[in-house]
Short mmCIF file of C-alpha atoms in Angstrom, two decimals:
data_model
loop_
_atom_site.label_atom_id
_atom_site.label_comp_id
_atom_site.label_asym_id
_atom_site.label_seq_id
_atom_site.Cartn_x
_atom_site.Cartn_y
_atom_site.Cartn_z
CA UNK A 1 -24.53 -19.48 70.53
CA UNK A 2 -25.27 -23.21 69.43
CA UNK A 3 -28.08 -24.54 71.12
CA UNK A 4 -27.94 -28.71 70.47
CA UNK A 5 -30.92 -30.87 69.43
CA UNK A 6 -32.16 -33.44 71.71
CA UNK A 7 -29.76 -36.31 71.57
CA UNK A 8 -26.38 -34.32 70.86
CA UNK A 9 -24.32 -33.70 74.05
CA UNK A 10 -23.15 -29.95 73.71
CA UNK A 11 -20.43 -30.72 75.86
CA UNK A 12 -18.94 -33.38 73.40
CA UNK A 13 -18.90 -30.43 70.63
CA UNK A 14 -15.30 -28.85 71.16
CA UNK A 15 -13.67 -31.58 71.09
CA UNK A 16 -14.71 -32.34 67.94
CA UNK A 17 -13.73 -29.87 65.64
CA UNK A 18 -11.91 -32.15 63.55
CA UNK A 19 -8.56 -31.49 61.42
CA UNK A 20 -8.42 -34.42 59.63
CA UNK A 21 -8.31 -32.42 56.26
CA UNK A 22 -7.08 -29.04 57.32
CA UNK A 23 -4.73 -29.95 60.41
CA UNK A 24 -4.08 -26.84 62.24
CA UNK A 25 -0.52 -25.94 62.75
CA UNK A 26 -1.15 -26.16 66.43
CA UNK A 27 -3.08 -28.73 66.62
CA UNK A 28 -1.55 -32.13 67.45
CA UNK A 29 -4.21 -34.79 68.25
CA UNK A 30 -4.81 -37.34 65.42
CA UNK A 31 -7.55 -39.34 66.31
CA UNK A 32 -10.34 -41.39 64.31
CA UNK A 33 -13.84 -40.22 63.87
CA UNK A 34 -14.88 -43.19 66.90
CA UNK A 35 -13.04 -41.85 69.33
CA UNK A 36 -14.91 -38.17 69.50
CA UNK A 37 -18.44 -40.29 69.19
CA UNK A 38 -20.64 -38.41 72.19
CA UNK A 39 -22.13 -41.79 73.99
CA UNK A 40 -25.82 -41.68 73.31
CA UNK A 41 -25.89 -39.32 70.15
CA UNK A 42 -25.42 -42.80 67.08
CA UNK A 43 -27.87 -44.06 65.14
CA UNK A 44 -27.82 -47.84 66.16
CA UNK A 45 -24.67 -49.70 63.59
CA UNK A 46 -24.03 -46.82 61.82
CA UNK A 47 -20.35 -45.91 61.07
CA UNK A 48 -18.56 -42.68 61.27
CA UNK A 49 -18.37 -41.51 57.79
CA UNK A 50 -16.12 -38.70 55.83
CA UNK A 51 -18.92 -36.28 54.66
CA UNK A 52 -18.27 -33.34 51.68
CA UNK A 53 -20.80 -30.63 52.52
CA UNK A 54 -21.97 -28.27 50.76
CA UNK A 55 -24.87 -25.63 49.85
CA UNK A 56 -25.82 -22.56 47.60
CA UNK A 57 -26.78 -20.58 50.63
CA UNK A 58 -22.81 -19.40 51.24
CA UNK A 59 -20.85 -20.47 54.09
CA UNK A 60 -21.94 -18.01 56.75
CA UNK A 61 -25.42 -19.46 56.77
CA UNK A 62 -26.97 -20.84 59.78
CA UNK A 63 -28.94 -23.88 58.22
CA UNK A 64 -25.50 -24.88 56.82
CA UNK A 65 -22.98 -24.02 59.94
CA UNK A 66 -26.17 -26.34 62.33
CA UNK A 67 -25.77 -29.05 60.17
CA UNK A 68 -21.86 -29.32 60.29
CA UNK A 69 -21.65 -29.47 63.92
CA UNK A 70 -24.42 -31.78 64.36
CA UNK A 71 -22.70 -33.94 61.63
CA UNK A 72 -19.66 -34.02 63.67
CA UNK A 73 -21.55 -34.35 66.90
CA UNK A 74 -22.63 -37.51 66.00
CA UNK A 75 -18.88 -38.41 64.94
CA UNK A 76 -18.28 -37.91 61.47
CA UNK A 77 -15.23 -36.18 59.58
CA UNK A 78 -16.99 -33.75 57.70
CA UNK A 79 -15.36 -30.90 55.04
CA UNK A 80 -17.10 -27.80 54.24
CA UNK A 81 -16.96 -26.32 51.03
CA UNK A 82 -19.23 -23.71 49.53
CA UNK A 83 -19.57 -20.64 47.63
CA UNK A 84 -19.17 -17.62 50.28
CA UNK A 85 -22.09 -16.03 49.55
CA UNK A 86 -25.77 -16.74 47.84
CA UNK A 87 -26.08 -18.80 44.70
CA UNK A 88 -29.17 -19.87 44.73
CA UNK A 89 -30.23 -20.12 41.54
CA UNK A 90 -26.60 -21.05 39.84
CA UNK A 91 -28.19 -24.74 38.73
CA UNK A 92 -25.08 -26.94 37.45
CA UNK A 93 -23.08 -24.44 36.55
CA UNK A 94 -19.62 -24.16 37.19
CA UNK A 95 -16.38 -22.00 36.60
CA UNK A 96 -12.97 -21.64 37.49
CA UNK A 97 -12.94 -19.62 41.06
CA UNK A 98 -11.72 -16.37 41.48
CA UNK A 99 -11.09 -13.77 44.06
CA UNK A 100 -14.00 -12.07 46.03
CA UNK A 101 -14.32 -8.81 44.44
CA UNK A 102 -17.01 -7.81 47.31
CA UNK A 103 -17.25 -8.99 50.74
CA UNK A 104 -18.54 -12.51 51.78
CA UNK A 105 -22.31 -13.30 53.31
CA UNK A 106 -22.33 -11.51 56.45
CA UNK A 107 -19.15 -10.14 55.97
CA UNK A 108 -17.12 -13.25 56.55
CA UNK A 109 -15.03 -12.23 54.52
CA UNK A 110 -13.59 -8.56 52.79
CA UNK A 111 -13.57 -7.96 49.47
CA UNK A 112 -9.86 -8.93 48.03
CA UNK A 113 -10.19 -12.61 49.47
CA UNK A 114 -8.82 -15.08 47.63
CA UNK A 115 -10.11 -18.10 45.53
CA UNK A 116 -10.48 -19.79 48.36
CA UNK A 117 -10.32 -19.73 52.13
CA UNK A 118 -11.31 -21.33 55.58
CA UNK A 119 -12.49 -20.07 58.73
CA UNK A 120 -9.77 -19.11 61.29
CA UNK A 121 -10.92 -21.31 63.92
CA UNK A 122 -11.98 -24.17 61.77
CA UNK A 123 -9.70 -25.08 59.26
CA UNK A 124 -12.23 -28.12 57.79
CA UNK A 125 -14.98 -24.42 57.34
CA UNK A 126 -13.91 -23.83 53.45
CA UNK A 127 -15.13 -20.92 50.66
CA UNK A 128 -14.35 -21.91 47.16
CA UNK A 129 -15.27 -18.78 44.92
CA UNK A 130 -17.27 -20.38 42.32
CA UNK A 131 -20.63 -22.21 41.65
CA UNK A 132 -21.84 -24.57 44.34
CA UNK A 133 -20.86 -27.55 42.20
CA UNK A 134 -17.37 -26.32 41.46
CA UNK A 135 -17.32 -25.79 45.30
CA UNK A 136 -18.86 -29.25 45.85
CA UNK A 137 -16.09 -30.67 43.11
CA UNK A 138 -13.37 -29.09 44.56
CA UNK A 139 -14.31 -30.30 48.28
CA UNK A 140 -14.35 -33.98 46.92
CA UNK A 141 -11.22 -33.62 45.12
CA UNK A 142 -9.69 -32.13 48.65
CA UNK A 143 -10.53 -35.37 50.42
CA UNK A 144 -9.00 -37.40 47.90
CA UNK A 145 -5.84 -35.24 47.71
CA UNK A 146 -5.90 -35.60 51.45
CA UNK A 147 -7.05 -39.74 51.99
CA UNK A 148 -6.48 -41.11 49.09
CA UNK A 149 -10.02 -42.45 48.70
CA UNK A 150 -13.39 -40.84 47.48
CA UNK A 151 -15.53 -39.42 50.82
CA UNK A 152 -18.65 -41.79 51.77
CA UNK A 153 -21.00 -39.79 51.15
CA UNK A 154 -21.85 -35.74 49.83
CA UNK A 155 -24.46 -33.31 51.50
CA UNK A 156 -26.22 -30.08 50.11
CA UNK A 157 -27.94 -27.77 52.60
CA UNK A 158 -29.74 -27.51 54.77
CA UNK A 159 -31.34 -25.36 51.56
CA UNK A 160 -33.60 -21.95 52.30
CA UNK A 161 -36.92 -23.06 51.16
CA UNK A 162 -38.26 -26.43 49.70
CA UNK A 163 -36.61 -27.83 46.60
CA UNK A 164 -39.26 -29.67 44.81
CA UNK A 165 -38.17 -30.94 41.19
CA UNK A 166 -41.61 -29.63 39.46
CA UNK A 167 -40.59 -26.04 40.76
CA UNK A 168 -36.46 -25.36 41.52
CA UNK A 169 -35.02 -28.64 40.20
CA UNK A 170 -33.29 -27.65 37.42
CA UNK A 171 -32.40 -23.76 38.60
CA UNK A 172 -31.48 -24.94 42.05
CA UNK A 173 -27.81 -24.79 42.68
CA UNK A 174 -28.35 -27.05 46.14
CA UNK A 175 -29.61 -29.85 43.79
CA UNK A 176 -26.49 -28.94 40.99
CA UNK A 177 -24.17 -29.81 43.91
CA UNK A 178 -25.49 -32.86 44.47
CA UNK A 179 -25.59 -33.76 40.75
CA UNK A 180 -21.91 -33.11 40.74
CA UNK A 181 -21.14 -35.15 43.57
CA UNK A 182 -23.11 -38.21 42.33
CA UNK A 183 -21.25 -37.76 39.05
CA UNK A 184 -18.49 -37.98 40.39
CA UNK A 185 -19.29 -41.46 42.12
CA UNK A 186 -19.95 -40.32 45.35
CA UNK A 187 -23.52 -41.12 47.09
CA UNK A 188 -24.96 -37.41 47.39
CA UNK A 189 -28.46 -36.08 49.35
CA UNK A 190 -29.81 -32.61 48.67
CA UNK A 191 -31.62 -31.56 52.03
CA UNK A 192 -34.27 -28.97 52.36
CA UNK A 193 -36.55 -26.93 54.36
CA UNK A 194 -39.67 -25.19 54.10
CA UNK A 195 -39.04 -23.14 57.17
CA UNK A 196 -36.65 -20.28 57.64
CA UNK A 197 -35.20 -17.38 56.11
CA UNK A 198 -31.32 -16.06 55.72
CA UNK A 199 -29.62 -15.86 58.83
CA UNK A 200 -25.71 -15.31 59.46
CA UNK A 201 -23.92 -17.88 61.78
CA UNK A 202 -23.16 -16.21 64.89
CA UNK A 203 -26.79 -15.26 64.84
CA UNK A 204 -28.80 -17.17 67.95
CA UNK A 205 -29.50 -21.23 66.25
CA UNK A 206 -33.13 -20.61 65.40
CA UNK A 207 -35.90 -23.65 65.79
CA UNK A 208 -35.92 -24.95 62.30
CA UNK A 209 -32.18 -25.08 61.97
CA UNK A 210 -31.99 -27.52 64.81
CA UNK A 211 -34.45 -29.29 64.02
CA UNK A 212 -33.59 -30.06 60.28
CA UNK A 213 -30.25 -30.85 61.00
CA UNK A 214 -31.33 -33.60 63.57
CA UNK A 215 -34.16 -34.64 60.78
CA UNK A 216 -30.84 -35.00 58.15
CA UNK A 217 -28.84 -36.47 60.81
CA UNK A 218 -31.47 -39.41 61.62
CA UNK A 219 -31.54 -39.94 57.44
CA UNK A 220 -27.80 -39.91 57.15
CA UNK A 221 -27.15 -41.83 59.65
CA UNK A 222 -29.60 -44.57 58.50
CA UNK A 223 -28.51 -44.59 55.14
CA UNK A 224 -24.93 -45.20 56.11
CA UNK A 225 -26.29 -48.01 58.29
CA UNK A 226 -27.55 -50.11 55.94
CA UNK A 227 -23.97 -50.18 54.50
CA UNK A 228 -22.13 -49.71 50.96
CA UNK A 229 -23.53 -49.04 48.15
CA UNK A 230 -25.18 -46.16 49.92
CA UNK A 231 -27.28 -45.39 46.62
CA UNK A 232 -27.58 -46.97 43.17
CA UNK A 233 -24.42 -45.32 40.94
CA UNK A 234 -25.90 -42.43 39.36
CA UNK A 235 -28.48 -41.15 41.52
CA UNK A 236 -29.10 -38.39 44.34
CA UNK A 237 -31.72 -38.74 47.42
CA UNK A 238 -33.78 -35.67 47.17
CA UNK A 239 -34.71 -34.66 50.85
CA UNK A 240 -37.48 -31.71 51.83
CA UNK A 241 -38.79 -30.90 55.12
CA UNK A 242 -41.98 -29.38 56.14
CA UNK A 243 -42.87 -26.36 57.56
CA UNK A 244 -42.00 -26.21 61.74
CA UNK A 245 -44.44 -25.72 63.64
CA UNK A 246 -44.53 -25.50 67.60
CA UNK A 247 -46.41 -28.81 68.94
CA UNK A 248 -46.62 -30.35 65.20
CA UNK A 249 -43.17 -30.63 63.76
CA UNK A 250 -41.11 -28.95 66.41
CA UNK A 251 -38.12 -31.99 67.44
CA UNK A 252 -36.06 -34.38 65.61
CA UNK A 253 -38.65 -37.31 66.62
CA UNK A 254 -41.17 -35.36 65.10
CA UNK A 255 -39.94 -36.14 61.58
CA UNK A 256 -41.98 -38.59 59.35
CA UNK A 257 -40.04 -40.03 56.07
CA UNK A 258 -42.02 -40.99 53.13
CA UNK A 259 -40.57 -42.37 49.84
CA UNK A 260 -41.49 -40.16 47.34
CA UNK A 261 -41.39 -39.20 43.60
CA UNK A 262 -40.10 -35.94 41.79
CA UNK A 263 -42.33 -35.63 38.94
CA UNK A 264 -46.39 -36.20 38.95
CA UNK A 265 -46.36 -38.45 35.41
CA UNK A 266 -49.01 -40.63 35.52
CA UNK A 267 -47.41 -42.71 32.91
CA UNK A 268 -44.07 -43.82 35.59
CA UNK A 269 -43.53 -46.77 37.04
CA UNK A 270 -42.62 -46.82 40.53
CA UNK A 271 -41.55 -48.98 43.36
CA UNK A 272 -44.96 -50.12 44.85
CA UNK A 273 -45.27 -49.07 48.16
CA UNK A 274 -47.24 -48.85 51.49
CA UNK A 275 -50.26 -50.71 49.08
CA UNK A 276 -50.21 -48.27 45.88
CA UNK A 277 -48.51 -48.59 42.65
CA UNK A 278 -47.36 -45.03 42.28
CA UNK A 279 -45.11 -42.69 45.02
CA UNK A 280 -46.56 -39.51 46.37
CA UNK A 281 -45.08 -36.56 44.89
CA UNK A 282 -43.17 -34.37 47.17
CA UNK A 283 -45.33 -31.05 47.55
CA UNK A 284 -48.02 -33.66 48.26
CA UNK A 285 -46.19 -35.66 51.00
CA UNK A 286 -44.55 -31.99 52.76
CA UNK A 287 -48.09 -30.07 52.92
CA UNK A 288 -49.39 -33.37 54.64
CA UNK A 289 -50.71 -32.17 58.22
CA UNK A 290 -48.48 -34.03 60.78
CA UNK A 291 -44.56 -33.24 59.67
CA UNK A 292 -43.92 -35.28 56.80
CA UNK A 293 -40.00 -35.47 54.85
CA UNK A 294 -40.42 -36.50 51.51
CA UNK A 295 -37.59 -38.00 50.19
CA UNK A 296 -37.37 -39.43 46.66
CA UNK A 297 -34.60 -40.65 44.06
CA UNK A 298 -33.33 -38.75 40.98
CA UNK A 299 -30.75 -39.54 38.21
CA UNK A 300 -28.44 -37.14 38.62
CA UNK A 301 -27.69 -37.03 34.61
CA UNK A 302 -31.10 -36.31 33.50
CA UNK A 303 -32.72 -35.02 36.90
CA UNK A 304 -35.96 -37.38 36.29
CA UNK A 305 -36.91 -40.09 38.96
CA UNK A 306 -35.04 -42.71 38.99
CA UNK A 307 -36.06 -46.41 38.23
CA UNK A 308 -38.42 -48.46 40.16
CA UNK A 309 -35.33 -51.02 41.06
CA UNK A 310 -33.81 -48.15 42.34
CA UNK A 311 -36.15 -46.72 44.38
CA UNK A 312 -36.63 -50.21 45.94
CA UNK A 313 -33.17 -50.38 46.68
CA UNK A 314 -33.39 -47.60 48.68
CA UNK A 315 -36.72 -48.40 49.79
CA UNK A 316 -35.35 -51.49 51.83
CA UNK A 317 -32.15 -49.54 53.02
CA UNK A 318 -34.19 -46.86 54.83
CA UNK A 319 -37.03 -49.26 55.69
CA UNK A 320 -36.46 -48.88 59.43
CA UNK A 321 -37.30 -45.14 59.08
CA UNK A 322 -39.48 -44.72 56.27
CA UNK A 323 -43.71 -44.88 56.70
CA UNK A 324 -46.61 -44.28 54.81
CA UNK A 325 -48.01 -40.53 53.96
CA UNK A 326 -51.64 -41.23 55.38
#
């Protein structure tokens, strides 16, 4: 049972479950992204995008199957492609796939599946049996075999706990599968929550999923308004979310972006900011009373912030969301 954020009309969801890249063989409608919009769920000029998404949760999870639909409830074409089951701590890694020798997450999926698969009533719902990135790689390479063109953009998560650089940035195989897509010249954000815990996708949509996929959503959808280049070449927008809590940080207005930094060196130089020369860190900007989403740019080759230029770049592209931690 999906139950919708705020500004996504659940009627609009069925007839959006796109086969763009997976047309199924009964299937025969063949329209653009604009044409399933839901009137009153777009971010002012933004433009229906082709999304790769991703996580290192599995593909049963609930954070991950919210954020699809809500992704294509506010009209984008979006592919799934993920490990099918938990590889959390897999970092960059990445190896050939091969076939499930035990079931999926949840039991998605029986042992003896192969490589890869998709979901029998989604065909764009895809396992690749391997690494996050390798699933994030071979998603990408999918849309090109399919358009012709690189996807607009590349989402991890919604991730099971916070990713903050100081702690899970180099172990965390959300944050590898954004590295991978940014590597591969695609704009890429790594999304994730404080709040939650494992839960399979036909499970009831719990608070904190909803909420975080309208909080990615309202990001996304800002970023791709402010028009190509998404991000500086080389980079990846590191996203967290706070804890949800009823009254405090319980809807998708709720959320409270602040540019951020990865790393507490006192030496950096960053983009100056809201009247101070140096970013917040994340864990400082998250465990701010009042549901704050710190988001900060990395280089996805050496995982380290990336330059002040940068981060003003993307400063002035998010500048109609973004405020100041207090």
């Amino acid at each position: 049972m999906y139950h919708p954020v705020t500004f996504i009309d659940a009627t609009c969801l069925p007839l959006i479950l796109r086969k763009r890249f997976y047309p199924h063989p009964f299937s025969h409608n063949h329209h653009h992204a604009s044409e399933y919009s839901c009137p009153g769920n777009t971010a002012s000029g933004f433009h229906a995008a082709t999304i790769v998404l991703s996580n290192d949760d599995g593909w049963a999870e609930m954070n991950i199957r919210t954020l699809y639909r809500t992704l294509q409830g506010s009209g984008h074409d979006v592919l799934m492609s993920t490990p099918p089951a938990d590889q959390s701590s897999a970092g960059a890694l990445t190896a050939p796939p091969t076939p499930l020798d035990i079931p999926c997450h949840y039991y998605a999926c029986h042992a003896g599946s192969p490589v890869q698969g998709t979901w029998p009533s989604d065909h764009n719902i895809t396992y690749v049996n391997s690494y996050p990135t390798t699933a994030m790689t071979m998603g990408i390479e999918r849309v090109i075999n399919q358009t012709g063109v690189l996807p607009d953009l590349a989402i991890s998560g919604v991730n099971l706990e916070n990713n903050l650089a100081t702690t899970t940035g180099l172990t965390s195989g959300a944050i590898g599968a954004a590295k991978a897509a940014s590597l591969l010249h695609v704009p890429a954000i790594a999304f994730s929550g404080h709040s939650g815990y494992p839960m399979a996708w036909k499970s009831v949509t719990p608070l904190h999923s909803r909420v975080y996929a309208a909080m990615a959503l309202q990001l996304t959808n800002a970023l791709l308004a402010s028009g190509a280049p998404y991000l500086p070449g080389g980079t990846w927008l590191n996203v967290n979310f706070p804890n949800v809590e009823l009254g405090v940080c319980d809807a998708e207005g709720d959320g409270k972006f602040v540019m951020s930094r990865l790393y507490d060196g006192m030496g950096q130089v960053n983009v100056k900011t809201c009247g101070k020369k140096q970013l917040p860190t994340e864990a400082s900007v998250i465990e701010t009373e009042g549901c704050y989403v710190s988001v900060s740019l990395g280089m996805a080759e050496t995982l380290k912030d990336a330059s002040a230029a940068d981060q003003e770049m993307v400063r002035q592209k998010l500048a109609g969301i973004l405020t100041c931690s207090p």
